[in-house]
Amino acid sequence: MSEGTDGAAADRELLERIRAAPVLAGPLLTFDPDRAPGAPGPLFAAWLDRALADGVPEPQIMTLSTAAADGTPSARVLMLRGVDSADCAVVFAGDRRSGKGRDLAANPVAAVSWYWPAHGRQIRMTGPVDALDAGTARRDYLGRSPASRAAGLAGVTSAPLGSLAEYARERRAAQERVAAEPDAVPEGHTVYRLRARQAEFWQADPERGHLRLHYTRDGDGWTRTLLWP
Ligand SMILES: Cc1cc2nc3c(=O)[nH]c(=O)nc-3n(C[C@H](O)[C@H](O)[C@H](O)COP(=O)(O)O)c2cc1C
């Protein structure tokens, strides 16, 4: 079941290929920070809208970074499940018994980030995270496809899985449960809302004149600052 090759020579060869791989090659989009809105939510919505319109692959996929009570960080990829651009908040979902759920219970603040290579754009947000009510979690879950609902009902995200045979058995049982009980929702399913305290927009330039615009929440408004890239 092993994949790949071993050894320092293979690592060097891999590194050479990594170094030769094109990055930020363009053509990329441009960005004029002087014309950016006074709040980051509308800018996020505009960049996401453009990514969707241009067919950027999976622009709804984001990295969520959390920290455990002892400060140990963890990052993983998730789906964006909602946007509140007026308040610069984003919504995602997962099991509260998973690693991220445990981190957020102990330390309810997180970072989310996106990178859309075809546009040369990175967006980052950090802020406090709230778990939304059970009705919201239920609606979120029941809006998913039967296959996705069955996947969430088999086992508990991040708990050890005994064997592939157990996996196949539990998946089959979950598919049967979804057919018999279409309203079933996993006990731990939770919708979370991150309200940005800070947001940052990074526009790459093939000539390396990258631009970085940072927003910090300031009372009811936002302070905008250019940062060295
Ligand atoms: C494209 C993609 C989308 C994903 N979407 C979600 C999601 O919306 N919610 C979720 O809990 N896990 C999602 N996952 C799985 C997570 O990356 C992760 O493996 C899982 O949530 C367990 O992480 P944790 O132990 O840090 O909680 C997704 C993975 C990929 C690759």
PDB file of C-alpha atoms and ligand atoms in Angstrom:
ATOM      1  CA  MET A   1       0.000   0.000   0.000  1.00  0.00           C
ATOM      2  CA  SER A   2       3.024   2.256  -0.166  1.00  0.00           C
ATOM      3  CA  GLU A   3       3.096   5.089  -2.700  1.00  0.00           C
ATOM      4  CA  GLY A   4       6.045   7.139  -4.031  1.00  0.00           C
ATOM      5  CA  THR A   5       9.800   6.604  -3.816  1.00  0.00           C
ATOM      6  CA  ASP A   6      12.357   6.935  -1.038  1.00  0.00           C
ATOM      7  CA  GLY A   7      15.694   8.621  -0.834  1.00  0.00           C
ATOM      8  CA  ALA A   8      17.542  11.907  -0.953  1.00  0.00           C
ATOM      9  CA  ALA A   9      18.104  11.750  -4.733  1.00  0.00           C
ATOM     10  CA  ALA A  10      14.376  11.454  -5.344  1.00  0.00           C
ATOM     11  CA  ASP A  11      13.759  14.387  -2.949  1.00  0.00           C
ATOM     12  CA  ARG A  12      16.291  16.533  -4.851  1.00  0.00           C
ATOM     13  CA  GLU A  13      14.699  15.672  -8.157  1.00  0.00           C
ATOM     14  CA  LEU A  14      11.275  16.522  -6.762  1.00  0.00           C
ATOM     15  CA  LEU A  15      12.584  19.850  -5.468  1.00  0.00           C
ATOM     16  CA  GLU A  16      14.051  20.714  -8.878  1.00  0.00           C
ATOM     17  CA  ARG A  17      10.691  20.073 -10.470  1.00  0.00           C
ATOM     18  CA  ILE A  18       8.947  22.168  -7.792  1.00  0.00           C
ATOM     19  CA  ARG A  19      11.352  25.058  -8.463  1.00  0.00           C
ATOM     20  CA  ALA A  20      10.768  24.814 -12.207  1.00  0.00           C
ATOM     21  CA  ALA A  21       6.991  24.790 -11.834  1.00  0.00           C
ATOM     22  CA  PRO A  22       5.474  28.098 -12.960  1.00  0.00           C
ATOM     23  CA  VAL A  23       3.939  30.326 -10.290  1.00  0.00           C
ATOM     24  CA  LEU A  24       1.949  33.580 -10.663  1.00  0.00           C
ATOM     25  CA  ALA A  25       2.684  33.366 -14.373  1.00  0.00           C
ATOM     26  CA  GLY A  26      -0.339  35.351 -15.457  1.00  0.00           C
ATOM     27  CA  PRO A  27      -2.301  36.665 -17.091  1.00  0.00           C
ATOM     28  CA  LEU A  28      -3.777  37.619 -13.696  1.00  0.00           C
ATOM     29  CA  LEU A  29      -6.384  40.137 -12.665  1.00  0.00           C
ATOM     30  CA  THR A  30      -5.454  43.596 -11.468  1.00  0.00           C
ATOM     31  CA  PHE A  31      -6.615  45.423  -8.350  1.00  0.00           C
ATOM     32  CA  ASP A  32      -6.780  49.123  -7.526  1.00  0.00           C
ATOM     33  CA  PRO A  33      -6.776  49.508  -3.710  1.00  0.00           C
ATOM     34  CA  ASP A  34      -7.666  53.209  -4.087  1.00  0.00           C
ATOM     35  CA  ARG A  35     -10.999  52.164  -5.564  1.00  0.00           C
ATOM     36  CA  ALA A  36     -11.660  49.399  -3.027  1.00  0.00           C
ATOM     37  CA  PRO A  37     -14.793  49.733  -0.875  1.00  0.00           C
ATOM     38  CA  GLY A  38     -14.568  51.069   2.674  1.00  0.00           C
ATOM     39  CA  ALA A  39     -15.561  47.657   4.105  1.00  0.00           C
ATOM     40  CA  PRO A  40     -14.109  44.231   3.226  1.00  0.00           C
ATOM     41  CA  GLY A  41     -17.387  42.287   2.940  1.00  0.00           C
ATOM     42  CA  PRO A  42     -18.406  43.813  -0.412  1.00  0.00           C
ATOM     43  CA  LEU A  43     -14.869  43.349  -1.733  1.00  0.00           C
ATOM     44  CA  PHE A  44     -14.925  39.671  -0.734  1.00  0.00           C
ATOM     45  CA  ALA A  45     -18.301  39.248  -2.438  1.00  0.00           C
ATOM     46  CA  ALA A  46     -16.990  40.974  -5.588  1.00  0.00           C
ATOM     47  CA  TRP A  47     -13.838  38.828  -5.765  1.00  0.00           C
ATOM     48  CA  LEU A  48     -15.853  35.639  -5.142  1.00  0.00           C
ATOM     49  CA  ASP A  49     -18.435  36.677  -7.731  1.00  0.00           C
ATOM     50  CA  ARG A  50     -15.662  37.210 -10.284  1.00  0.00           C
ATOM     51  CA  ALA A  51     -14.061  33.846  -9.427  1.00  0.00           C
ATOM     52  CA  LEU A  52     -17.394  32.091  -9.991  1.00  0.00           C
ATOM     53  CA  ALA A  53     -18.070  34.006 -13.208  1.00  0.00           C
ATOM     54  CA  ASP A  54     -14.616  33.163 -14.599  1.00  0.00           C
ATOM     55  CA  GLY A  55     -14.879  29.462 -13.719  1.00  0.00           C
ATOM     56  CA  VAL A  56     -12.020  29.488 -11.189  1.00  0.00           C
ATOM     57  CA  PRO A  57     -11.941  25.879  -9.932  1.00  0.00           C
ATOM     58  CA  GLU A  58     -13.736  25.414  -6.604  1.00  0.00           C
ATOM     59  CA  PRO A  59     -13.582  29.002  -5.354  1.00  0.00           C
ATOM     60  CA  GLN A  60     -15.882  28.035  -2.456  1.00  0.00           C
ATOM     61  CA  ILE A  61     -13.137  25.895  -0.929  1.00  0.00           C
ATOM     62  CA  MET A  62     -11.263  27.610   1.875  1.00  0.00           C
ATOM     63  CA  THR A  63      -8.704  26.751   4.524  1.00  0.00           C
ATOM     64  CA  LEU A  64      -9.892  27.013   8.115  1.00  0.00           C
ATOM     65  CA  SER A  65      -7.194  27.385  10.753  1.00  0.00           C
ATOM     66  CA  THR A  66      -7.962  26.857  14.415  1.00  0.00           C
ATOM     67  CA  ALA A  67      -5.925  26.482  17.581  1.00  0.00           C
ATOM     68  CA  ALA A  68      -6.407  24.037  20.432  1.00  0.00           C
ATOM     69  CA  ALA A  69      -6.562  25.206  24.048  1.00  0.00           C
ATOM     70  CA  ASP A  70      -2.772  24.711  24.348  1.00  0.00           C
ATOM     71  CA  GLY A  71      -2.170  26.810  21.208  1.00  0.00           C
ATOM     72  CA  THR A  72      -1.446  23.902  18.831  1.00  0.00           C
ATOM     73  CA  PRO A  73      -2.599  25.066  15.384  1.00  0.00           C
ATOM     74  CA  SER A  74      -4.530  22.991  12.853  1.00  0.00           C
ATOM     75  CA  ALA A  75      -5.593  23.796   9.321  1.00  0.00           C
ATOM     76  CA  ARG A  76      -7.930  21.983   6.983  1.00  0.00           C
ATOM     77  CA  VAL A  77      -9.933  22.603   3.846  1.00  0.00           C
ATOM     78  CA  LEU A  78     -13.680  23.243   4.089  1.00  0.00           C
ATOM     79  CA  MET A  79     -16.618  24.452   2.025  1.00  0.00           C
ATOM     80  CA  LEU A  80     -17.857  28.005   2.337  1.00  0.00           C
ATOM     81  CA  ARG A  81     -21.563  27.634   3.146  1.00  0.00           C
ATOM     82  CA  GLY A  82     -22.682  31.232   3.488  1.00  0.00           C
ATOM     83  CA  VAL A  83     -21.591  34.850   3.208  1.00  0.00           C
ATOM     84  CA  ASP A  84     -22.865  37.924   5.049  1.00  0.00           C
ATOM     85  CA  SER A  85     -21.095  40.609   3.081  1.00  0.00           C
ATOM     86  CA  ALA A  86     -22.734  43.499   4.998  1.00  0.00           C
ATOM     87  CA  ASP A  87     -21.101  42.238   8.211  1.00  0.00           C
ATOM     88  CA  CYS A  88     -18.036  40.560   6.648  1.00  0.00           C
ATOM     89  CA  ALA A  89     -18.912  37.169   8.092  1.00  0.00           C
ATOM     90  CA  VAL A  90     -18.613  33.706   6.552  1.00  0.00           C
ATOM     91  CA  VAL A  91     -20.373  30.479   7.409  1.00  0.00           C
ATOM     92  CA  PHE A  92     -19.038  26.920   7.359  1.00  0.00           C
ATOM     93  CA  ALA A  93     -20.208  23.605   8.772  1.00  0.00           C
ATOM     94  CA  GLY A  94     -18.740  20.540  10.420  1.00  0.00           C
ATOM     95  CA  ASP A  95     -19.127  18.168  13.321  1.00  0.00           C
ATOM     96  CA  ARG A  96     -18.620  19.698  16.738  1.00  0.00           C
ATOM     97  CA  ARG A  97     -16.968  16.422  17.831  1.00  0.00           C
ATOM     98  CA  SER A  98     -14.279  16.738  15.079  1.00  0.00           C
ATOM     99  CA  GLY A  99     -10.848  18.256  15.624  1.00  0.00           C
ATOM    100  CA  LYS A 100     -12.033  21.677  14.450  1.00  0.00           C
ATOM    101  CA  GLY A 101     -15.149  21.416  16.614  1.00  0.00           C
ATOM    102  CA  ARG A 102     -13.067  20.650  19.688  1.00  0.00           C
ATOM    103  CA  ASP A 103     -10.640  23.489  18.890  1.00  0.00           C
ATOM    104  CA  LEU A 104     -13.496  25.963  18.400  1.00  0.00           C
ATOM    105  CA  ALA A 105     -15.181  24.911  21.652  1.00  0.00           C
ATOM    106  CA  ALA A 106     -11.930  25.571  23.537  1.00  0.00           C
ATOM    107  CA  ASN A 107     -10.803  28.599  21.550  1.00  0.00           C
ATOM    108  CA  PRO A 108     -13.617  30.207  19.539  1.00  0.00           C
ATOM    109  CA  VAL A 109     -11.501  32.253  17.149  1.00  0.00           C
ATOM    110  CA  ALA A 110     -10.202  31.168  13.750  1.00  0.00           C
ATOM    111  CA  ALA A 111      -8.685  32.180  10.439  1.00  0.00           C
ATOM    112  CA  VAL A 112     -10.027  31.402   6.970  1.00  0.00           C
ATOM    113  CA  SER A 113      -8.158  31.844   3.724  1.00  0.00           C
ATOM    114  CA  TRP A 114      -8.677  31.367   0.022  1.00  0.00           C
ATOM    115  CA  TYR A 115      -6.210  31.216  -2.850  1.00  0.00           C
ATOM    116  CA  TRP A 116      -7.420  31.451  -6.414  1.00  0.00           C
ATOM    117  CA  PRO A 117      -4.337  30.838  -8.589  1.00  0.00           C
ATOM    118  CA  ALA A 118      -6.081  31.670 -11.863  1.00  0.00           C
ATOM    119  CA  HIS A 119      -6.666  35.203 -10.556  1.00  0.00           C
ATOM    120  CA  GLY A 120      -3.522  35.467  -8.398  1.00  0.00           C
ATOM    121  CA  ARG A 121      -5.722  36.359  -5.444  1.00  0.00           C
ATOM    122  CA  GLN A 122      -5.451  35.458  -1.786  1.00  0.00           C
ATOM    123  CA  ILE A 123      -7.995  36.485   0.844  1.00  0.00           C
ATOM    124  CA  ARG A 124      -7.546  36.054   4.590  1.00  0.00           C
ATOM    125  CA  MET A 125      -9.926  36.721   7.466  1.00  0.00           C
ATOM    126  CA  THR A 126      -9.593  36.209  11.205  1.00  0.00           C
ATOM    127  CA  GLY A 127     -12.185  36.662  13.892  1.00  0.00           C
ATOM    128  CA  PRO A 128     -14.375  35.146  16.576  1.00  0.00           C
ATOM    129  CA  VAL A 129     -16.503  32.126  15.670  1.00  0.00           C
ATOM    130  CA  ASP A 130     -20.018  31.380  16.935  1.00  0.00           C
ATOM    131  CA  ALA A 131     -21.844  28.061  16.661  1.00  0.00           C
ATOM    132  CA  LEU A 132     -25.314  28.813  15.241  1.00  0.00           C
ATOM    133  CA  ASP A 133     -28.568  27.311  16.538  1.00  0.00           C
ATOM    134  CA  ALA A 134     -29.751  23.722  15.961  1.00  0.00           C
ATOM    135  CA  GLY A 135     -32.438  24.798  13.460  1.00  0.00           C
ATOM    136  CA  THR A 136     -29.785  26.369  11.221  1.00  0.00           C
ATOM    137  CA  ALA A 137     -27.667  23.216  11.454  1.00  0.00           C
ATOM    138  CA  ARG A 138     -30.672  21.074  10.542  1.00  0.00           C
ATOM    139  CA  ARG A 139     -31.580  23.221   7.521  1.00  0.00           C
ATOM    140  CA  ASP A 140     -27.981  23.200   6.349  1.00  0.00           C
ATOM    141  CA  TYR A 141     -27.797  19.420   6.601  1.00  0.00           C
ATOM    142  CA  LEU A 142     -31.132  18.615   5.028  1.00  0.00           C
ATOM    143  CA  GLY A 143     -30.308  20.839   2.049  1.00  0.00           C
ATOM    144  CA  ARG A 144     -27.541  18.402   1.030  1.00  0.00           C
ATOM    145  CA  SER A 145     -27.700  15.530  -1.469  1.00  0.00           C
ATOM    146  CA  PRO A 146     -28.613  12.053  -0.148  1.00  0.00           C
ATOM    147  CA  ALA A 147     -25.023  10.864  -0.781  1.00  0.00           C
ATOM    148  CA  SER A 148     -23.618  13.750   1.231  1.00  0.00           C
ATOM    149  CA  ARG A 149     -26.157  13.181   4.045  1.00  0.00           C
ATOM    150  CA  ALA A 150     -25.245   9.503   4.186  1.00  0.00           C
ATOM    151  CA  ALA A 151     -21.533  10.348   4.321  1.00  0.00           C
ATOM    152  CA  GLY A 152     -22.116  12.583   7.337  1.00  0.00           C
ATOM    153  CA  LEU A 153     -24.201   9.986   9.138  1.00  0.00           C
ATOM    154  CA  ALA A 154     -21.534   7.261   8.931  1.00  0.00           C
ATOM    155  CA  GLY A 155     -19.158   7.494  11.889  1.00  0.00           C
ATOM    156  CA  VAL A 156     -17.892  10.685  13.518  1.00  0.00           C
ATOM    157  CA  THR A 157     -15.459  12.980  11.673  1.00  0.00           C
ATOM    158  CA  SER A 158     -11.923  12.630  13.055  1.00  0.00           C
ATOM    159  CA  ALA A 159     -12.676   9.590  15.267  1.00  0.00           C
ATOM    160  CA  PRO A 160     -10.376   6.600  14.576  1.00  0.00           C
ATOM    161  CA  LEU A 161     -11.748   4.197  11.960  1.00  0.00           C
ATOM    162  CA  GLY A 162     -11.096   0.532  12.772  1.00  0.00           C
ATOM    163  CA  SER A 163     -10.915  -0.886   9.239  1.00  0.00           C
ATOM    164  CA  LEU A 164     -12.034  -0.409   5.646  1.00  0.00           C
ATOM    165  CA  ALA A 165     -14.548  -3.206   6.216  1.00  0.00           C
ATOM    166  CA  GLU A 166     -16.087  -1.193   9.059  1.00  0.00           C
ATOM    167  CA  TYR A 167     -16.124   1.857   6.766  1.00  0.00           C
ATOM    168  CA  ALA A 168     -18.003  -0.045   4.017  1.00  0.00           C
ATOM    169  CA  ARG A 169     -20.465  -1.472   6.555  1.00  0.00           C
ATOM    170  CA  GLU A 170     -21.182   1.886   8.196  1.00  0.00           C
ATOM    171  CA  ARG A 171     -21.558   3.624   4.834  1.00  0.00           C
ATOM    172  CA  ARG A 172     -24.081   1.052   3.686  1.00  0.00           C
ATOM    173  CA  ALA A 173     -26.012   1.382   6.951  1.00  0.00           C
ATOM    174  CA  ALA A 174     -26.002   5.187   6.633  1.00  0.00           C
ATOM    175  CA  GLN A 175     -27.301   5.010   3.029  1.00  0.00           C
ATOM    176  CA  GLU A 176     -30.146   2.774   4.196  1.00  0.00           C
ATOM    177  CA  ARG A 177     -30.853   5.153   7.077  1.00  0.00           C
ATOM    178  CA  VAL A 178     -31.079   8.164   4.733  1.00  0.00           C
ATOM    179  CA  ALA A 179     -33.575   6.284   2.548  1.00  0.00           C
ATOM    180  CA  ALA A 180     -35.694   5.266   5.557  1.00  0.00           C
ATOM    181  CA  GLU A 181     -35.263   8.481   7.563  1.00  0.00           C
ATOM    182  CA  PRO A 182     -34.679  11.401   5.149  1.00  0.00           C
ATOM    183  CA  ASP A 183     -34.737  13.909   8.043  1.00  0.00           C
ATOM    184  CA  ALA A 184     -31.860  12.308   9.962  1.00  0.00           C
ATOM    185  CA  VAL A 185     -29.161  14.796  11.026  1.00  0.00           C
ATOM    186  CA  PRO A 186     -25.911  13.732  12.743  1.00  0.00           C
ATOM    187  CA  GLU A 187     -25.874  14.625  16.406  1.00  0.00           C
ATOM    188  CA  GLY A 188     -22.780  16.813  16.101  1.00  0.00           C
ATOM    189  CA  HIS A 189     -23.593  18.682  12.881  1.00  0.00           C
ATOM    190  CA  THR A 190     -22.941  22.368  13.508  1.00  0.00           C
ATOM    191  CA  VAL A 191     -22.981  25.539  11.441  1.00  0.00           C
ATOM    192  CA  TYR A 192     -20.363  28.097  12.445  1.00  0.00           C
ATOM    193  CA  ARG A 193     -20.132  31.793  11.658  1.00  0.00           C
ATOM    194  CA  LEU A 194     -16.815  33.614  11.609  1.00  0.00           C
ATOM    195  CA  ARG A 195     -17.221  37.377  11.924  1.00  0.00           C
ATOM    196  CA  ALA A 196     -14.059  38.952  10.548  1.00  0.00           C
ATOM    197  CA  ARG A 197     -12.170  41.246  12.857  1.00  0.00           C
ATOM    198  CA  GLN A 198      -9.479  41.570  10.210  1.00  0.00           C
ATOM    199  CA  ALA A 199      -9.553  40.875   6.481  1.00  0.00           C
ATOM    200  CA  GLU A 200      -6.835  41.078   3.895  1.00  0.00           C
ATOM    201  CA  PHE A 201      -6.805  41.060   0.105  1.00  0.00           C
ATOM    202  CA  TRP A 202      -3.655  40.142  -1.804  1.00  0.00           C
ATOM    203  CA  GLN A 203      -3.382  40.615  -5.531  1.00  0.00           C
ATOM    204  CA  ALA A 204      -0.432  39.011  -7.276  1.00  0.00           C
ATOM    205  CA  ASP A 205       1.390  40.684 -10.144  1.00  0.00           C
ATOM    206  CA  PRO A 206       3.427  38.581 -12.621  1.00  0.00           C
ATOM    207  CA  GLU A 207       6.152  41.298 -12.342  1.00  0.00           C
ATOM    208  CA  ARG A 208       6.057  40.766  -8.541  1.00  0.00           C
ATOM    209  CA  GLY A 209       4.562  44.172  -7.720  1.00  0.00           C
ATOM    210  CA  HIS A 210       2.028  42.426  -5.520  1.00  0.00           C
ATOM    211  CA  LEU A 211      -0.569  44.501  -3.646  1.00  0.00           C
ATOM    212  CA  ARG A 212      -1.895  43.922  -0.152  1.00  0.00           C
ATOM    213  CA  LEU A 213      -4.861  45.710   1.410  1.00  0.00           C
ATOM    214  CA  HIS A 214      -5.684  45.064   5.046  1.00  0.00           C
ATOM    215  CA  TYR A 215      -8.913  45.977   6.865  1.00  0.00           C
ATOM    216  CA  THR A 216      -9.330  46.064  10.653  1.00  0.00           C
ATOM    217  CA  ARG A 217     -12.725  46.418  12.281  1.00  0.00           C
ATOM    218  CA  ASP A 218     -12.913  49.747  14.078  1.00  0.00           C
ATOM    219  CA  GLY A 219     -16.189  50.234  15.973  1.00  0.00           C
ATOM    220  CA  ASP A 220     -18.957  50.215  13.379  1.00  0.00           C
ATOM    221  CA  GLY A 221     -16.526  50.845  10.543  1.00  0.00           C
ATOM    222  CA  TRP A 222     -13.207  49.631   9.195  1.00  0.00           C
ATOM    223  CA  THR A 223      -9.673  51.001   9.000  1.00  0.00           C
ATOM    224  CA  ARG A 224      -7.934  50.301   5.701  1.00  0.00           C
ATOM    225  CA  THR A 225      -4.147  49.952   5.465  1.00  0.00           C
ATOM    226  CA  LEU A 226      -1.822  49.041   2.629  1.00  0.00           C
ATOM    227  CA  LEU A 227       0.802  46.514   3.745  1.00  0.00           C
ATOM    228  CA  TRP A 228       4.138  45.660   2.213  1.00  0.00           C
ATOM    229  CA  PRO A 229       3.651  42.394   0.390  1.00  0.00           C
TER     230      PRO A 229
HETATM  231  C1  LIG B   1     -12.739  19.943  -0.935  1.00  0.00           C
HETATM  232  C2  LIG B   1     -12.998  19.578   0.509  1.00  0.00           C
HETATM  233  C3  LIG B   1     -14.126  20.074   1.150  1.00  0.00           C
HETATM  234  C4  LIG B   1     -14.369  19.757   2.476  1.00  0.00           C
HETATM  235  N1  LIG B   1     -15.446  20.311   3.105  1.00  0.00           N
HETATM  236  C5  LIG B   1     -15.643  20.066   4.412  1.00  0.00           C
HETATM  237  C6  LIG B   1     -16.692  20.729   5.115  1.00  0.00           C
HETATM  238  O1  LIG B   1     -17.437  21.572   4.567  1.00  0.00           O
HETATM  239  N2  LIG B   1     -16.862  20.438   6.440  1.00  0.00           N
HETATM  240  C7  LIG B   1     -16.043  19.545   7.087  1.00  0.00           C
HETATM  241  O2  LIG B   1     -16.237  19.339   8.292  1.00  0.00           O
HETATM  242  N3  LIG B   1     -15.024  18.926   6.456  1.00  0.00           N
HETATM  243  C8  LIG B   1     -14.803  19.173   5.145  1.00  0.00           C
HETATM  244  N4  LIG B   1     -13.750  18.564   4.499  1.00  0.00           N
HETATM  245  C9  LIG B   1     -12.873  17.638   5.267  1.00  0.00           C
HETATM  246  C10 LIG B   1     -11.875  18.464   6.105  1.00  0.00           C
HETATM  247  O3  LIG B   1     -10.828  18.938   5.293  1.00  0.00           O
HETATM  248  C11 LIG B   1     -11.267  17.635   7.268  1.00  0.00           C
HETATM  249  O4  LIG B   1     -10.625  16.505   6.764  1.00  0.00           O
HETATM  250  C12 LIG B   1     -12.302  17.211   8.296  1.00  0.00           C
HETATM  251  O5  LIG B   1     -13.263  18.237   8.528  1.00  0.00           O
HETATM  252  C13 LIG B   1     -11.654  16.838   9.620  1.00  0.00           C
HETATM  253  O6  LIG B   1     -10.847  17.882  10.073  1.00  0.00           O
HETATM  254  P1  LIG B   1     -10.627  18.182  11.634  1.00  0.00           P
HETATM  255  O7  LIG B   1     -10.209  16.889  12.287  1.00  0.00           O
HETATM  256  O8  LIG B   1      -9.544  19.189  11.671  1.00  0.00           O
HETATM  257  O9  LIG B   1     -11.921  18.685  12.198  1.00  0.00           O
HETATM  258  C14 LIG B   1     -13.480  18.884   3.167  1.00  0.00           C
HETATM  259  C15 LIG B   1     -12.345  18.391   2.511  1.00  0.00           C
HETATM  260  C16 LIG B   1     -12.106  18.742   1.207  1.00  0.00           C
HETATM  261  C17 LIG B   1     -10.839  18.226   0.548  1.00  0.00           C
END
